[in-house]
CSV table of N, CA, C and O in Angstrom, one decimal:
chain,number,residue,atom,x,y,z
A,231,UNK,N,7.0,-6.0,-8.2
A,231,UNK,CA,5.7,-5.7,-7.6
A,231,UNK,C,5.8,-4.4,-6.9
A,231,UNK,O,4.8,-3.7,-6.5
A,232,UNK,N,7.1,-4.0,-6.7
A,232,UNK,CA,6.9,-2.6,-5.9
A,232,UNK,C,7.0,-1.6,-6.4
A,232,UNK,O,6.9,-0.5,-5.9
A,233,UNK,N,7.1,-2.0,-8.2
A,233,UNK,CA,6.8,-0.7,-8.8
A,233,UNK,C,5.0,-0.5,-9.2
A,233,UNK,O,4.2,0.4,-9.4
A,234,UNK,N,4.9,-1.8,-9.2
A,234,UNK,CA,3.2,-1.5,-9.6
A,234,UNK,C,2.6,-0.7,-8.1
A,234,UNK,O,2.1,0.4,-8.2
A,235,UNK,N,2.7,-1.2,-6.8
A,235,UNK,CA,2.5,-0.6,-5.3
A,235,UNK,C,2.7,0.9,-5.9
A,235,UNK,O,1.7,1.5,-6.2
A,236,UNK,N,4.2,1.4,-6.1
A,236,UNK,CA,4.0,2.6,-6.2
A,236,UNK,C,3.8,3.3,-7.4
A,236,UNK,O,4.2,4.5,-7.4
A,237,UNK,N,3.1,3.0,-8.8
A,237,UNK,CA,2.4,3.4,-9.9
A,237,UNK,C,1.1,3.6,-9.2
A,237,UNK,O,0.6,4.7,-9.2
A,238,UNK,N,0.4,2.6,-8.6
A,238,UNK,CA,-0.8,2.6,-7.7
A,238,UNK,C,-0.9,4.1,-6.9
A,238,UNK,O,-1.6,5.1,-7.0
A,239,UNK,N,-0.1,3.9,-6.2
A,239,UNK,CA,-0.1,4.7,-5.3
A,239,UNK,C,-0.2,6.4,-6.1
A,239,UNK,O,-1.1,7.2,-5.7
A,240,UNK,N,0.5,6.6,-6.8
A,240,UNK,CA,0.8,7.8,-7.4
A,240,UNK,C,-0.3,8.2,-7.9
A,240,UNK,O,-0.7,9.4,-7.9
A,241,UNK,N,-1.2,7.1,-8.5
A,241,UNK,CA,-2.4,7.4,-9.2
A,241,UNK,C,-3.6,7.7,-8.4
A,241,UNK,O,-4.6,8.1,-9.0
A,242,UNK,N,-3.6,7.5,-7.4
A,242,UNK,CA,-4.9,7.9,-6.4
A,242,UNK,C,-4.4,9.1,-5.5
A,242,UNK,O,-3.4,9.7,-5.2
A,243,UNK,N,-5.8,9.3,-5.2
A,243,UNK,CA,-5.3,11.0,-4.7
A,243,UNK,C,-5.3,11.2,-3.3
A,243,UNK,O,-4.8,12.1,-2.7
A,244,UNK,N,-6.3,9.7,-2.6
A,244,UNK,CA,-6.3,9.4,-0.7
A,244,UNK,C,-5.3,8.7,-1.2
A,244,UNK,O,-4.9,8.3,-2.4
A,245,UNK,N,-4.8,8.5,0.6
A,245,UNK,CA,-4.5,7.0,1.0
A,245,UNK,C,-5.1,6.0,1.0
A,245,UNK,O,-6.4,5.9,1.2
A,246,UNK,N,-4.0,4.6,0.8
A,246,UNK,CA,-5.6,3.2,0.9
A,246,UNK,C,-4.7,2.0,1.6
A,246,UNK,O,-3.7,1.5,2.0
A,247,UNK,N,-5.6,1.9,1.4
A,247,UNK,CA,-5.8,0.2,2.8
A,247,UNK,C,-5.1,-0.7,2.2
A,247,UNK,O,-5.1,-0.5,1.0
A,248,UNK,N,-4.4,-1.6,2.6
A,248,UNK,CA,-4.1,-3.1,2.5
A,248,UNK,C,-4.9,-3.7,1.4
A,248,UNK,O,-4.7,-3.7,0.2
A,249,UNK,N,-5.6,-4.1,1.8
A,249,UNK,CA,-6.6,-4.3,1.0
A,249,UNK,C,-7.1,-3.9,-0.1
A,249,UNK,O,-7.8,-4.6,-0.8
A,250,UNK,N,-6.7,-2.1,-0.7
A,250,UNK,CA,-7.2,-1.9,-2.0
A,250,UNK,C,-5.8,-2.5,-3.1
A,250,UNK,O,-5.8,-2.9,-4.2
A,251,UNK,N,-4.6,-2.3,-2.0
A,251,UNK,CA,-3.8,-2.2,-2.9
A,251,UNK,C,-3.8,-3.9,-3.4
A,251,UNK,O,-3.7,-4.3,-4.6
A,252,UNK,N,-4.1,-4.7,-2.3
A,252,UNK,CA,-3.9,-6.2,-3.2
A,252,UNK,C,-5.2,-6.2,-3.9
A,252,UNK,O,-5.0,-6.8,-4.9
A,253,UNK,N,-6.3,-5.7,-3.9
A,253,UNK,CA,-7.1,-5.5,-5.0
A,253,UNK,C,-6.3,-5.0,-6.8
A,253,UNK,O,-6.5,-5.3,-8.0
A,254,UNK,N,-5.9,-4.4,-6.3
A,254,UNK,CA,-4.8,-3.7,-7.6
A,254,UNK,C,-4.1,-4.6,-8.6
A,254,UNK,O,-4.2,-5.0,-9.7
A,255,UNK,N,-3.4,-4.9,-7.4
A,255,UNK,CA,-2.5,-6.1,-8.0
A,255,UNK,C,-2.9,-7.2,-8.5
A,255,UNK,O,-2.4,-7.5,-9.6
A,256,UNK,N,-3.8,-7.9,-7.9
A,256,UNK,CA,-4.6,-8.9,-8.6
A,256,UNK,C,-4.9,-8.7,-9.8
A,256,UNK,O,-4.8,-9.6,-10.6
A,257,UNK,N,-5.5,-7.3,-10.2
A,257,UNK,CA,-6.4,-6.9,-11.5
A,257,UNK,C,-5.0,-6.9,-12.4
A,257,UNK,O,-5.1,-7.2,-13.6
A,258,UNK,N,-3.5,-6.6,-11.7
A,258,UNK,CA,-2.8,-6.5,-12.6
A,258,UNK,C,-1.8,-8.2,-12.6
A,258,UNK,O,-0.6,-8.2,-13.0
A,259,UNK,N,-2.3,-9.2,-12.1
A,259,UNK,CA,-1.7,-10.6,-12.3
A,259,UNK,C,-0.5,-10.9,-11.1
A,259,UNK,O,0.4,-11.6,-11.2
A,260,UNK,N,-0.8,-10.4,-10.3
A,260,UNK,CA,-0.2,-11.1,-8.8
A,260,UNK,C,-1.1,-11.1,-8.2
A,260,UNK,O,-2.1,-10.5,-8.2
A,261,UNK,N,-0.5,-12.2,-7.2
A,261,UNK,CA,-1.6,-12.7,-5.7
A,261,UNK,C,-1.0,-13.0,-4.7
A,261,UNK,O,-0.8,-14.2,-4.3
A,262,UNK,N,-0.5,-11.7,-4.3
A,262,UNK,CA,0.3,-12.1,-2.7
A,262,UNK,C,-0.5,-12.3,-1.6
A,262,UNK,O,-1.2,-11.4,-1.6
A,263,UNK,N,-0.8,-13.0,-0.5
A,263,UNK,CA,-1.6,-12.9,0.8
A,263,UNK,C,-1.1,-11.4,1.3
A,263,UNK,O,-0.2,-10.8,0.8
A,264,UNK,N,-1.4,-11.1,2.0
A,264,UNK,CA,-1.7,-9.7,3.3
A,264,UNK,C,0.2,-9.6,3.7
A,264,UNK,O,0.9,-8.7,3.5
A,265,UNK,N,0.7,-11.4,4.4
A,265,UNK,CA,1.6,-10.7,5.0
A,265,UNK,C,3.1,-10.4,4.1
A,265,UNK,O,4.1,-10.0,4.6
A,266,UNK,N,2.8,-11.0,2.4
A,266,UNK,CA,3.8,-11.1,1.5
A,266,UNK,C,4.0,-9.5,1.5
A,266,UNK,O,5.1,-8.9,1.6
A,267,UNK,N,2.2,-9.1,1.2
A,267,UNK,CA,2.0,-7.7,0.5
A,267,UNK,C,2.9,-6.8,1.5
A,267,UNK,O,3.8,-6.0,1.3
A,268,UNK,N,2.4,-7.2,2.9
A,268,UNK,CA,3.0,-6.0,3.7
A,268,UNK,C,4.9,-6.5,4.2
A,268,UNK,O,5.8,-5.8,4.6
A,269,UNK,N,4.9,-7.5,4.0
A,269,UNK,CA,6.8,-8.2,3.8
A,269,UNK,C,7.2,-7.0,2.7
A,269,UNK,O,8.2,-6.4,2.9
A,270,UNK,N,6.3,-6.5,1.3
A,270,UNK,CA,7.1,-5.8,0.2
A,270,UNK,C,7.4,-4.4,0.6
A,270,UNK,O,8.4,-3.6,0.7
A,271,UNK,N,5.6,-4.6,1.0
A,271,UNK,CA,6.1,-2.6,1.4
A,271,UNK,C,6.7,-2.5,2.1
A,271,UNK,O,7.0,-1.3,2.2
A,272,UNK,N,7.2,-3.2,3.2
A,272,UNK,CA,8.3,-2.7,4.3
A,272,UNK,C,9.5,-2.3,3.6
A,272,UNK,O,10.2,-1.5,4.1
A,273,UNK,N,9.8,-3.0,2.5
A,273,UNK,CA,11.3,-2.9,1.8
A,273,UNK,C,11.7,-1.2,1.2
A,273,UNK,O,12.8,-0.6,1.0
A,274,UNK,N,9.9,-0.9,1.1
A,274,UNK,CA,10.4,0.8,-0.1
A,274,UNK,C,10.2,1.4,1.0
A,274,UNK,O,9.5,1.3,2.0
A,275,UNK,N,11.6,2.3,0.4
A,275,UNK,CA,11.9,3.4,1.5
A,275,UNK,C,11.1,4.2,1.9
A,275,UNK,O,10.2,4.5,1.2
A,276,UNK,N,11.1,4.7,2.7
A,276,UNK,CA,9.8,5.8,3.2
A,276,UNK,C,9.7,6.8,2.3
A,276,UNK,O,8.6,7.1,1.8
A,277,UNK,N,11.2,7.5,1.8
A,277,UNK,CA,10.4,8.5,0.9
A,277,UNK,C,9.5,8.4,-0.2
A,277,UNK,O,8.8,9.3,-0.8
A,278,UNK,N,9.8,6.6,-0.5
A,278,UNK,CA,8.5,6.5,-1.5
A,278,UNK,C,7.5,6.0,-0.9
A,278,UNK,O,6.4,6.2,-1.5
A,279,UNK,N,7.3,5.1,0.3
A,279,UNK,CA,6.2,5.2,0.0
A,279,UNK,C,5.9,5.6,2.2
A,279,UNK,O,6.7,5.7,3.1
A,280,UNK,N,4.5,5.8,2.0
A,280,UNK,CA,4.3,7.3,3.7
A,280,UNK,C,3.1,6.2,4.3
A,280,UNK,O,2.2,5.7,3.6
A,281,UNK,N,3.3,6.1,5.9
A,281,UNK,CA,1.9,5.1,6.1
A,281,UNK,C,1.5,6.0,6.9
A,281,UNK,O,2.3,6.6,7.5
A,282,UNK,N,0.1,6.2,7.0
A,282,UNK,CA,-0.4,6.9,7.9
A,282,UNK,C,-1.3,5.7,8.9
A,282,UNK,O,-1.3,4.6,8.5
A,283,UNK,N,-2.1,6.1,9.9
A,283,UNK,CA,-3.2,5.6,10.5
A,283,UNK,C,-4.8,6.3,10.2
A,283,UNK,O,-5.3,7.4,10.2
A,284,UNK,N,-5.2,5.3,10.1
A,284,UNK,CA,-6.6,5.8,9.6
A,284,UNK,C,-7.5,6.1,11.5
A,284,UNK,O,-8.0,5.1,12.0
A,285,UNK,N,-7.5,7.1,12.1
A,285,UNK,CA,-8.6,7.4,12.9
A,285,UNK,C,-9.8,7.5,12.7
A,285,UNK,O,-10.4,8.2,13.6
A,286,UNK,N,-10.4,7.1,11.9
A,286,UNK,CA,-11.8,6.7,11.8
A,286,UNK,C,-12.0,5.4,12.2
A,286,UNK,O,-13.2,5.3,12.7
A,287,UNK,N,-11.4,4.6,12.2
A,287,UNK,CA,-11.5,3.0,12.9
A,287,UNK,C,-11.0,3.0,14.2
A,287,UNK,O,-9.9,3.3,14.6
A,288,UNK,N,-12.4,2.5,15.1
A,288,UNK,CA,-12.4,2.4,16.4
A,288,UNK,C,-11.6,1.3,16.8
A,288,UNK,O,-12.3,0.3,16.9
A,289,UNK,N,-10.2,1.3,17.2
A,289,UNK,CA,-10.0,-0.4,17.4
A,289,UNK,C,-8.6,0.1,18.3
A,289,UNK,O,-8.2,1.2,18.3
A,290,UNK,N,-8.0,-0.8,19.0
A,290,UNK,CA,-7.4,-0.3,19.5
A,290,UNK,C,-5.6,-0.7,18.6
A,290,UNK,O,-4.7,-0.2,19.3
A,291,UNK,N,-5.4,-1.4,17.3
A,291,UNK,CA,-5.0,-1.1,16.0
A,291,UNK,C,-5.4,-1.0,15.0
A,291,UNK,O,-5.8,-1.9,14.3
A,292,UNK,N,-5.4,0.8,14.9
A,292,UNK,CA,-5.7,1.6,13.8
A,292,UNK,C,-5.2,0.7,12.7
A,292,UNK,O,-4.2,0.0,12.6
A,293,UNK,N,-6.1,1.1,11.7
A,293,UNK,CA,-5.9,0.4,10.1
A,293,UNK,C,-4.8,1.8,10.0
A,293,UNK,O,-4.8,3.0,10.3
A,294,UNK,N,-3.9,0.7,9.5
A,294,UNK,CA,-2.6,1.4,8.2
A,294,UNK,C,-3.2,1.4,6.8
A,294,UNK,O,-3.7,0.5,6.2
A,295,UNK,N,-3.0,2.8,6.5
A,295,UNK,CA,-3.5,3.9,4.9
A,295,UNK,C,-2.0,4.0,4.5
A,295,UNK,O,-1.0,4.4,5.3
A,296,UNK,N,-2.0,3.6,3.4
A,296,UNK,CA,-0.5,4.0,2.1
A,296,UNK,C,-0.5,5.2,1.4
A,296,UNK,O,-1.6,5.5,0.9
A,297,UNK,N,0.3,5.8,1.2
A,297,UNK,CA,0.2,6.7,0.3
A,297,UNK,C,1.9,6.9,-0.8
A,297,UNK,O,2.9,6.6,-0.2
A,298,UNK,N,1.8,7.3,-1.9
A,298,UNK,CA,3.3,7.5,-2.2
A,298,UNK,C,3.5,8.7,-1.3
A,298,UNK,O,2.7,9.4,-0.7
A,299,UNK,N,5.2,9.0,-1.3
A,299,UNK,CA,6.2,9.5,-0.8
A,299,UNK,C,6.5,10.1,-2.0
A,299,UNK,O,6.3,9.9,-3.1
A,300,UNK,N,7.3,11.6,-1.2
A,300,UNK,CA,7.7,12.6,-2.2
A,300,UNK,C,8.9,11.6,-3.3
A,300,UNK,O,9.0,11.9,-4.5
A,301,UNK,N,9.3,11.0,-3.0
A,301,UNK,CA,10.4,10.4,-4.3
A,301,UNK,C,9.5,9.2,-5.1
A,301,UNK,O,10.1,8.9,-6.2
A,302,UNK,N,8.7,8.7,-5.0
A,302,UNK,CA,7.8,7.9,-5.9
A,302,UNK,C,7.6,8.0,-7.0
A,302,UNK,O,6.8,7.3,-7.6
């Protein structure tokens, strides 16, 4: 699953939400809940994959945006 995460990733040109990425996945035949998805990505190293915070969301925890990492 963490190579589909970071094929995903490489192929889009923002960062994305939690949520697009299990959208992804689904279309490609897994169905992790939220905290499997985010249990996986903790495992890839940073240089593959980069979380930023989305400041557009007023909350007082900013939505986490994925993006690949220069080694992805």
């Amino acid at each position: 699953m963490q190579n589909e995460i970071l094929t995903f990733l490489k192929n889009v040109e923002e960062p994305v939400s939690t949520h697009e990425i299990m959208e992804y996945l689904s279309r490609k035949g897994y169905s992790p809940d939220e905290e499997e998805l985010v249990r996986v990505m903790k495992e890839i190293p940073s240089s593959k994959l980069q979380t930023e915070y989305d400041a557009s969301v007023v909350d007082p925890a900013p939505s986490v945006l994925y993006k690949a990492g220069p080694e992805a």
